[in-house]
Short mmCIF file of N, CA and C in Angstrom, two decimals:
data_model
loop_
_atom_site.label_atom_id
_atom_site.label_comp_id
_atom_site.label_asym_id
_atom_site.label_seq_id
_atom_site.Cartn_x
_atom_site.Cartn_y
_atom_site.Cartn_z
N MET Y 1 -23.29 -47.94 -222.15
CA MET Y 1 -22.24 -47.61 -221.20
C MET Y 1 -21.62 -48.92 -220.73
N PRO Y 2 -20.33 -49.03 -220.79
CA PRO Y 2 -19.68 -50.23 -220.26
C PRO Y 2 -19.79 -50.27 -218.74
N ASP Y 3 -19.78 -51.46 -218.19
CA ASP Y 3 -19.86 -51.60 -216.73
C ASP Y 3 -18.74 -50.87 -216.00
N ILE Y 4 -17.64 -50.61 -216.69
CA ILE Y 4 -16.53 -49.91 -216.04
C ILE Y 4 -16.93 -48.48 -215.67
N ASP Y 5 -17.96 -47.95 -216.30
CA ASP Y 5 -18.44 -46.60 -216.00
C ASP Y 5 -19.56 -46.59 -214.97
N PHE Y 6 -19.66 -47.63 -214.16
CA PHE Y 6 -20.75 -47.75 -213.19
C PHE Y 6 -20.83 -46.56 -212.25
N GLN Y 7 -19.71 -45.87 -212.00
CA GLN Y 7 -19.71 -44.74 -211.07
C GLN Y 7 -20.65 -43.62 -211.55
N ASN Y 8 -20.91 -43.56 -212.84
CA ASN Y 8 -21.83 -42.55 -213.36
C ASN Y 8 -23.25 -42.77 -212.87
N LEU Y 9 -23.53 -43.94 -212.32
CA LEU Y 9 -24.85 -44.24 -211.78
C LEU Y 9 -24.88 -44.18 -210.26
N SER Y 10 -23.76 -43.92 -209.64
CA SER Y 10 -23.69 -43.88 -208.18
C SER Y 10 -24.48 -42.70 -207.63
N THR Y 11 -25.04 -42.89 -206.44
CA THR Y 11 -25.73 -41.79 -205.78
C THR Y 11 -24.75 -40.84 -205.12
N VAL Y 12 -23.49 -41.23 -205.02
CA VAL Y 12 -22.43 -40.36 -204.49
C VAL Y 12 -21.45 -40.12 -205.63
N GLN Y 13 -21.33 -38.86 -206.05
CA GLN Y 13 -20.49 -38.55 -207.19
C GLN Y 13 -19.65 -37.31 -206.92
N SER Y 14 -18.65 -37.14 -207.72
CA SER Y 14 -17.84 -35.93 -207.67
C SER Y 14 -18.19 -35.06 -208.88
N GLY Y 15 -17.57 -33.91 -208.95
CA GLY Y 15 -17.78 -33.04 -210.09
C GLY Y 15 -17.21 -33.59 -211.38
N LEU Y 16 -16.51 -34.72 -211.31
CA LEU Y 16 -15.93 -35.32 -212.51
C LEU Y 16 -16.91 -36.20 -213.27
N GLN Y 17 -18.02 -36.58 -212.62
CA GLN Y 17 -19.02 -37.40 -213.30
C GLN Y 17 -19.83 -36.52 -214.26
N PRO Y 18 -20.42 -37.14 -215.29
CA PRO Y 18 -21.25 -36.38 -216.22
C PRO Y 18 -22.44 -35.76 -215.49
N LYS Y 19 -22.82 -34.59 -215.92
CA LYS Y 19 -23.98 -33.91 -215.35
C LYS Y 19 -25.26 -34.61 -215.81
N PRO Y 20 -26.34 -34.51 -215.03
CA PRO Y 20 -27.61 -35.10 -215.49
C PRO Y 20 -27.99 -34.50 -216.84
N ARG Y 21 -28.64 -35.30 -217.64
CA ARG Y 21 -29.04 -34.81 -218.95
C ARG Y 21 -30.54 -34.99 -219.14
N THR Y 22 -31.09 -34.24 -220.06
CA THR Y 22 -32.51 -34.37 -220.40
C THR Y 22 -32.61 -35.24 -221.64
N ILE Y 23 -33.46 -36.26 -221.54
CA ILE Y 23 -33.68 -37.15 -222.68
C ILE Y 23 -35.15 -37.06 -223.08
N PRO Y 24 -35.45 -37.15 -224.36
CA PRO Y 24 -36.85 -37.09 -224.78
C PRO Y 24 -37.57 -38.39 -224.42
N SER Y 25 -38.83 -38.26 -224.04
CA SER Y 25 -39.60 -39.47 -223.75
C SER Y 25 -39.80 -40.23 -225.06
N ALA Y 26 -39.76 -41.54 -224.95
CA ALA Y 26 -39.90 -42.44 -226.10
C ALA Y 26 -40.37 -43.78 -225.57
N ALA Y 27 -40.72 -44.68 -226.45
CA ALA Y 27 -41.13 -46.01 -226.01
C ALA Y 27 -40.04 -46.67 -225.19
N THR Y 28 -38.77 -46.45 -225.58
CA THR Y 28 -37.62 -46.96 -224.83
C THR Y 28 -36.68 -45.80 -224.57
N ILE Y 29 -36.32 -45.62 -223.30
CA ILE Y 29 -35.34 -44.60 -222.95
C ILE Y 29 -34.07 -45.29 -222.47
N ALA Y 30 -32.95 -44.58 -222.57
CA ALA Y 30 -31.65 -45.16 -222.19
C ALA Y 30 -30.87 -44.15 -221.36
N PRO Y 31 -31.16 -44.06 -220.06
CA PRO Y 31 -30.41 -43.14 -219.21
C PRO Y 31 -28.94 -43.57 -219.09
N THR Y 32 -28.06 -42.58 -218.92
CA THR Y 32 -26.64 -42.87 -218.77
C THR Y 32 -26.08 -42.32 -217.46
N THR Y 33 -26.91 -41.67 -216.68
CA THR Y 33 -26.51 -41.13 -215.38
C THR Y 33 -27.56 -41.50 -214.35
N PHE Y 34 -27.19 -41.43 -213.07
CA PHE Y 34 -28.14 -41.74 -212.00
C PHE Y 34 -29.38 -40.87 -212.10
N LEU Y 35 -29.20 -39.56 -212.30
CA LEU Y 35 -30.30 -38.61 -212.38
C LEU Y 35 -30.50 -38.22 -213.83
N SER Y 36 -31.72 -38.42 -214.33
CA SER Y 36 -32.05 -38.04 -215.71
C SER Y 36 -33.38 -37.31 -215.72
N TYR Y 37 -33.45 -36.29 -216.56
CA TYR Y 37 -34.70 -35.57 -216.78
C TYR Y 37 -35.31 -36.10 -218.07
N VAL Y 38 -36.65 -36.24 -218.09
CA VAL Y 38 -37.34 -36.73 -219.28
C VAL Y 38 -38.36 -35.68 -219.70
N SER Y 39 -38.29 -35.27 -220.97
CA SER Y 39 -39.23 -34.30 -221.51
C SER Y 39 -40.08 -34.97 -222.58
N GLY Y 40 -41.28 -34.48 -222.76
CA GLY Y 40 -42.16 -35.01 -223.78
C GLY Y 40 -43.32 -35.79 -223.19
N THR Y 41 -44.20 -36.24 -224.05
CA THR Y 41 -45.42 -36.91 -223.59
C THR Y 41 -45.57 -38.34 -224.09
N THR Y 42 -44.57 -38.88 -224.75
CA THR Y 42 -44.63 -40.27 -225.24
C THR Y 42 -44.60 -41.24 -224.07
N GLN Y 43 -45.45 -42.24 -224.13
CA GLN Y 43 -45.50 -43.25 -223.07
C GLN Y 43 -44.22 -44.08 -223.07
N ILE Y 44 -43.64 -44.28 -221.89
CA ILE Y 44 -42.41 -45.06 -221.75
C ILE Y 44 -42.78 -46.52 -221.45
N VAL Y 45 -42.28 -47.40 -222.30
CA VAL Y 45 -42.55 -48.84 -222.16
C VAL Y 45 -41.38 -49.54 -221.49
N ASN Y 46 -40.16 -49.21 -221.91
CA ASN Y 46 -38.95 -49.89 -221.42
C ASN Y 46 -37.84 -48.89 -221.10
N ILE Y 47 -36.97 -49.31 -220.21
CA ILE Y 47 -35.74 -48.59 -219.93
C ILE Y 47 -34.59 -49.54 -220.27
N THR Y 48 -33.66 -49.06 -221.10
CA THR Y 48 -32.48 -49.85 -221.42
C THR Y 48 -31.50 -49.71 -220.25
N PRO Y 49 -31.18 -50.81 -219.56
CA PRO Y 49 -30.26 -50.72 -218.43
C PRO Y 49 -28.88 -50.23 -218.87
N PRO Y 50 -28.34 -49.22 -218.19
CA PRO Y 50 -27.02 -48.71 -218.57
C PRO Y 50 -25.86 -49.60 -218.13
N VAL Y 51 -26.09 -50.46 -217.16
CA VAL Y 51 -25.09 -51.44 -216.70
C VAL Y 51 -25.80 -52.77 -216.47
N THR Y 52 -25.04 -53.85 -216.34
CA THR Y 52 -25.65 -55.17 -216.23
C THR Y 52 -26.08 -55.53 -214.81
N GLY Y 53 -25.53 -54.89 -213.81
CA GLY Y 53 -25.85 -55.25 -212.43
C GLY Y 53 -27.01 -54.44 -211.86
N ALA Y 54 -27.36 -54.76 -210.63
CA ALA Y 54 -28.42 -54.02 -209.93
C ALA Y 54 -28.00 -52.56 -209.78
N HIS Y 55 -28.95 -51.66 -209.95
CA HIS Y 55 -28.66 -50.23 -209.81
C HIS Y 55 -29.95 -49.45 -209.55
N LEU Y 56 -29.77 -48.19 -209.24
CA LEU Y 56 -30.87 -47.27 -208.93
C LEU Y 56 -30.82 -46.13 -209.93
N LEU Y 57 -32.00 -45.74 -210.44
CA LEU Y 57 -32.12 -44.58 -211.31
C LEU Y 57 -33.10 -43.60 -210.70
N CYS Y 58 -32.89 -42.32 -210.95
CA CYS Y 58 -33.84 -41.29 -210.55
C CYS Y 58 -34.28 -40.57 -211.82
N ILE Y 59 -35.57 -40.62 -212.09
CA ILE Y 59 -36.14 -40.01 -213.29
C ILE Y 59 -37.04 -38.86 -212.84
N ILE Y 60 -36.85 -37.69 -213.47
CA ILE Y 60 -37.71 -36.54 -213.18
C ILE Y 60 -38.31 -36.08 -214.50
N PHE Y 61 -39.63 -36.06 -214.57
CA PHE Y 61 -40.32 -35.61 -215.76
C PHE Y 61 -40.45 -34.09 -215.74
N THR Y 62 -40.17 -33.46 -216.88
CA THR Y 62 -40.16 -32.00 -216.95
C THR Y 62 -41.35 -31.43 -217.72
N THR Y 63 -42.11 -32.28 -218.36
CA THR Y 63 -43.26 -31.84 -219.14
C THR Y 63 -44.53 -32.13 -218.38
N THR Y 64 -45.43 -31.17 -218.36
CA THR Y 64 -46.64 -31.26 -217.56
C THR Y 64 -47.41 -32.54 -217.79
N GLN Y 65 -47.54 -32.98 -219.04
CA GLN Y 65 -48.33 -34.18 -219.32
C GLN Y 65 -47.48 -35.40 -219.56
N SER Y 66 -46.23 -35.37 -219.14
CA SER Y 66 -45.39 -36.55 -219.34
C SER Y 66 -45.53 -37.48 -218.15
N GLY Y 67 -44.75 -38.51 -218.16
CA GLY Y 67 -44.76 -39.44 -217.05
C GLY Y 67 -45.68 -40.61 -217.24
N GLN Y 68 -46.08 -40.84 -218.44
CA GLN Y 68 -46.96 -41.96 -218.70
C GLN Y 68 -46.15 -43.23 -218.85
N TRP Y 69 -46.20 -44.07 -217.83
CA TRP Y 69 -45.52 -45.37 -217.88
C TRP Y 69 -46.47 -46.40 -218.47
N ALA Y 70 -46.00 -47.20 -219.38
CA ALA Y 70 -46.78 -48.32 -219.88
C ALA Y 70 -46.67 -49.46 -218.87
N THR Y 71 -47.65 -50.30 -218.82
CA THR Y 71 -47.62 -51.42 -217.87
C THR Y 71 -47.17 -52.71 -218.54
N THR Y 72 -46.76 -52.63 -219.80
CA THR Y 72 -46.40 -53.84 -220.54
C THR Y 72 -44.91 -54.04 -220.68
N GLY Y 73 -44.09 -53.09 -220.27
CA GLY Y 73 -42.65 -53.18 -220.49
C GLY Y 73 -41.90 -53.69 -219.28
N ASN Y 74 -40.65 -53.24 -219.13
CA ASN Y 74 -39.80 -53.73 -218.04
C ASN Y 74 -39.82 -52.81 -216.82
N VAL Y 75 -40.80 -51.90 -216.74
CA VAL Y 75 -40.97 -51.06 -215.55
C VAL Y 75 -42.23 -51.55 -214.85
N THR Y 76 -42.06 -52.21 -213.71
CA THR Y 76 -43.20 -52.73 -212.98
C THR Y 76 -43.38 -51.94 -211.69
N SER Y 77 -44.49 -52.11 -211.08
CA SER Y 77 -44.81 -51.45 -209.82
C SER Y 77 -44.77 -49.93 -209.93
N ALA Y 78 -44.91 -49.40 -211.13
CA ALA Y 78 -44.94 -47.96 -211.31
C ALA Y 78 -46.37 -47.55 -211.62
N SER Y 79 -46.81 -46.46 -211.02
CA SER Y 79 -48.12 -45.96 -211.39
C SER Y 79 -48.03 -45.51 -212.84
N THR Y 80 -49.15 -45.44 -213.53
CA THR Y 80 -49.11 -45.13 -214.95
C THR Y 80 -48.89 -43.64 -215.20
N THR Y 81 -49.03 -42.81 -214.18
CA THR Y 81 -48.77 -41.38 -214.37
C THR Y 81 -47.75 -40.91 -213.34
N ALA Y 82 -47.10 -39.83 -213.68
CA ALA Y 82 -46.11 -39.25 -212.77
C ALA Y 82 -46.26 -37.74 -212.78
N ALA Y 83 -46.07 -37.12 -211.65
CA ALA Y 83 -46.17 -35.67 -211.55
C ALA Y 83 -44.91 -35.01 -212.10
N VAL Y 84 -45.09 -33.82 -212.63
CA VAL Y 84 -43.96 -33.07 -213.16
C VAL Y 84 -43.05 -32.62 -212.01
N ASN Y 85 -41.74 -32.68 -212.23
CA ASN Y 85 -40.71 -32.26 -211.27
C ASN Y 85 -40.72 -33.02 -209.94
N VAL Y 86 -41.21 -34.25 -209.96
CA VAL Y 86 -41.20 -35.10 -208.77
C VAL Y 86 -40.30 -36.30 -209.06
N PRO Y 87 -39.22 -36.49 -208.29
CA PRO Y 87 -38.31 -37.61 -208.55
C PRO Y 87 -39.02 -38.97 -208.43
N GLN Y 88 -38.72 -39.85 -209.35
CA GLN Y 88 -39.20 -41.23 -209.31
C GLN Y 88 -37.97 -42.12 -209.29
N PHE Y 89 -37.85 -42.92 -208.24
CA PHE Y 89 -36.71 -43.81 -208.09
C PHE Y 89 -37.08 -45.20 -208.58
N LEU Y 90 -36.19 -45.78 -209.37
CA LEU Y 90 -36.41 -47.10 -209.95
C LEU Y 90 -35.21 -47.99 -209.63
N VAL Y 91 -35.49 -49.18 -209.13
CA VAL Y 91 -34.47 -50.16 -208.78
C VAL Y 91 -34.48 -51.26 -209.83
N TYR Y 92 -33.31 -51.57 -210.36
CA TYR Y 92 -33.21 -52.58 -211.41
C TYR Y 92 -32.83 -53.93 -210.83
N ASP Y 93 -33.59 -54.96 -211.21
CA ASP Y 93 -33.31 -56.35 -210.84
C ASP Y 93 -32.77 -57.05 -212.08
N PRO Y 94 -31.45 -57.34 -212.12
CA PRO Y 94 -30.89 -57.95 -213.33
C PRO Y 94 -31.35 -59.38 -213.58
N ILE Y 95 -31.81 -60.07 -212.57
CA ILE Y 95 -32.29 -61.44 -212.77
C ILE Y 95 -33.62 -61.42 -213.52
N ALA Y 96 -34.53 -60.53 -213.10
CA ALA Y 96 -35.84 -60.43 -213.75
C ALA Y 96 -35.82 -59.49 -214.96
N ASN Y 97 -34.72 -58.72 -215.11
CA ASN Y 97 -34.63 -57.70 -216.17
C ASN Y 97 -35.80 -56.71 -216.06
N GLU Y 98 -36.06 -56.26 -214.84
CA GLU Y 98 -37.17 -55.34 -214.60
C GLU Y 98 -36.75 -54.22 -213.64
N TYR Y 99 -37.39 -53.07 -213.82
CA TYR Y 99 -37.25 -51.96 -212.89
C TYR Y 99 -38.47 -51.92 -211.99
N PHE Y 100 -38.23 -51.70 -210.71
CA PHE Y 100 -39.31 -51.58 -209.74
C PHE Y 100 -39.28 -50.16 -209.19
N LYS Y 101 -40.43 -49.54 -209.14
CA LYS Y 101 -40.50 -48.18 -208.60
C LYS Y 101 -40.37 -48.25 -207.09
N ALA Y 102 -39.42 -47.46 -206.57
CA ALA Y 102 -39.16 -47.46 -205.12
C ALA Y 102 -40.11 -46.53 -204.41
#
């Protein structure tokens, strides 16, 4: 996503922004909206930042046994497991190239 589309990551949106989408869990996920649903049980190691600046993401796992965060990637301060249907907020630090769980 080009930085010009940063509004798609805003916590305040209109009906003109893309709707949240469900992405399959994988070693690397690439959300394109502020709110994303993740299905599957693959451990997530990295998140590809959708824009270059600081931003906030909300990830909701939809699969009972999903939510396994790896501790070796660019998601720090996250517990290794996540409950199903519970929002997890992640703040991106572009200097460190890391997401911190809020």
